[in-house]
Amino acid sequence: MNAHDTRNNPEPLVDADLAADHGLSPDEYQKVLDLIGRTPSFTELGIFSAMWNEHCSYKSSKKWLKTLPTTGKRVVLGPGENAGVVDIDDGQVVVFKMESHNHPSFIEPYQGAATGIGGILRDVFTMGARPIAAMNALRFGAVDHPKTRHLVAGVVAGIGGYGNSFGVPNVGGEVNFHKRYNGNILVNAFAAGLADADKIFLSKPTGVGLPVVYLGAKTGRDGIHGATMASAEFDDSIEEKRPTVQVGDPFTEKCLLEACMELMASGAVIAIQDMGAAGLTCSAVEMGAKGNLGIRLDLDNVPCREDAMTAYEMMLSESQERMLMVLDPTLENQARAIFEKWDLDFAIVGETTDDLRFRVFRDGVEVADLPIKDLGDEAPEYDRPWTMPVPRPALEHNDFADTDIAASLLTLIGSPDLASRRWVWEQYDHLIQGNTIVRPGSDAAIVRIAGHEKKALAFSSDVTPRYCDADPFEGGKQAVAECWRNLTASGATPLAITDNLNFGNPEKPEIMGTFVRAIQGIGEACKILDFPVVSGNVSLYNETNNEAILPTPTIAGVGLISDLRKIVPSGFTNISDIVLLVGAPDTWGTHLGQSLYLREIHSREDGPPPPVDLEQEKQAGDLVRSLIADGLVNAVHDCSDGGLGVTLAEMAIQSGIGAAITPPQTLSPVAAFFGEDQGRYVMTARLEDRAELWDRCEKAGVAIEEIGSTIAGELKLGNADAIFVKELQERHEAWFPQFMNM
């Protein structure tokens, strides 16, 4: 999109070409003309561009998002506000959401990732919740791509630089690599906070003639057209988009958090909204549209940090650390004093009206007069054409009898997608606030709820993009099911999810078909697992030079732990425990299609992904949580990437204890140890509890098999050579530091 500098020049003439430069299609521009009955001003064109782009309007995805289950017995507030809200008993709620900052992070990795963290934190505390945890799901290009190391370093530094300074623990997430992200990385940021159930703040105002108040940092020229840029493909002109990336200040955000907490406690807030994508435009329009009110803004009162800013620039700036509030006018002085104490701007910039118009003034001149509902909740909605994805054929040439199981396991455990992420998470402060119980690197992170000795929340982020590419329906199901398993393995009751749906250009029927089928898979899994979607984000147009990313519908889940004393680790705990494989009817692995074994050992990415039996997932998960709660197992880890062999290796790496495992003679060792069949858990238990475990599994209709026992110092898989646990640990820890220090 062309940038238009209007500081020293008259506003450009608005026409169809300029509208196209602003991301509006010919039909959309014609709709603008029909709605207002005239040619829009330059500022009005910018407002329409901001509100009707994909990033803000969800115009390609709304039809399908409406099919997702968003209600449940614990859901207090589902999608539609800044974040979702879920009941966690004792008069408390957890508030959480995940959002993307993909395009900015590729252009300018440090600030792109940093402001992604800042934005998601504001989404949470705008609701009245104090942030207690953050996670990040990161996807980078091939490890041999010349930009990958630079992008990893910048993104990780940006996340740590902002989150550490703000004071929120970064407790988990994902980091993966694939060549399909070479030109378009993914940075998905998650945050969760705690609030009292009766003190949730919304963005829907009530009342006419109420002051609209600007809060926080000053407005600059950074981030102009950021939302529109995030709604377009990249090409070779990508460097020209660098000015659209916002610049963050975590120390100002920390002050904004504390000021907002005080402000909310004062009773002065009628409605409040974060200034995120599209800045002042989106926050004002969304507030007015939700409340069936008009909004009148006087931009002369907006605090600016740069001289001679035009109305166009002020309305589209995405400067960070800003809020918009509708204020109880009787408490104006008290509210102003709070923000002055924190050295933050507090300015009355408008009022609510009863005319359903969005009117904007600059230098005494009306620069915009638009129908607010048509800008907001009645923006365009498309039913884009889509084609059914073609299923991948069954795996051929499936005879891997000559595979060296031990050597393959060492390769896998030290490969880019499975190696330790310690290099990443040690740059984040995961212990600040003093409530992190389980650190990054386990199935799920666990954070104690302050003020409670036993109560905690568990967090996990999951998706397997190669599965989604091969079969988006099964891949969507699997992303939800794996998140469910990770929370379950930690002893938590899964409550709800937030999603971050990252796909390519929805105007291509094959991409739209992948999106639709992934949504259908996610929806089916959420219904059967009683795991509703309470918030989320859609990020489309993740393409560069016509090559799309792998479809990546990231699922972040939250679970509730009622008694911290009952949780068990994901690593082995004792020598001479029995090792159990629990879950799928055919507990041993059989499925090698789309497996990491196939990709890392044989350089193949073919075959269908493993199917997901959701009813079986529900039965197995409910049973596993009950076994943990009753103290019948002392270690639990779910089977996922790399299959049983990698699961066992990870349990050994975490504990320093090994295991001797005996697979059935009738099975291929490769399938047994590297098949990625779903719905399975590896558990250890005392020998004396064996009978009760079998009885509990039989009554629950869940398969269980004793596959070996824990031993000292080495991992022995069937007839393969034994591997010293120390060698596994060294391989696991080596790759990331070596890669980043090359």
Short mmCIF file of C-alpha atoms in Angstrom, two decimals, residues 68-69 480 497 521-533 614:
data_model
loop_
_atom_site.label_atom_id
_atom_site.label_comp_id
_atom_site.label_asym_id
_atom_site.label_seq_id
_atom_site.Cartn_x
_atom_site.Cartn_y
_atom_site.Cartn_z
CA LEU A 68 -17.69 -22.73 17.09
CA PRO A 69 -19.03 -23.67 20.56
CA VAL A 480 -7.61 -29.16 20.46
CA ILE A 497 -9.56 -22.35 24.88
CA GLY A 521 -12.42 -29.98 13.19
CA ILE A 522 -11.79 -27.53 16.03
CA GLY A 523 -15.52 -27.14 16.58
CA GLU A 524 -16.16 -30.87 16.74
CA ALA A 525 -13.33 -31.39 19.23
CA CYS A 526 -14.46 -28.51 21.43
CA LYS A 527 -18.02 -29.86 21.56
CA ILE A 528 -17.10 -33.43 22.43
CA LEU A 529 -14.39 -32.46 24.93
CA ASP A 530 -16.56 -29.71 26.50
CA PHE A 531 -13.74 -27.28 25.83
CA PRO A 532 -15.40 -24.08 24.52
CA VAL A 533 -13.75 -21.24 22.61
CA LEU A 614 -12.58 -37.71 20.33
#
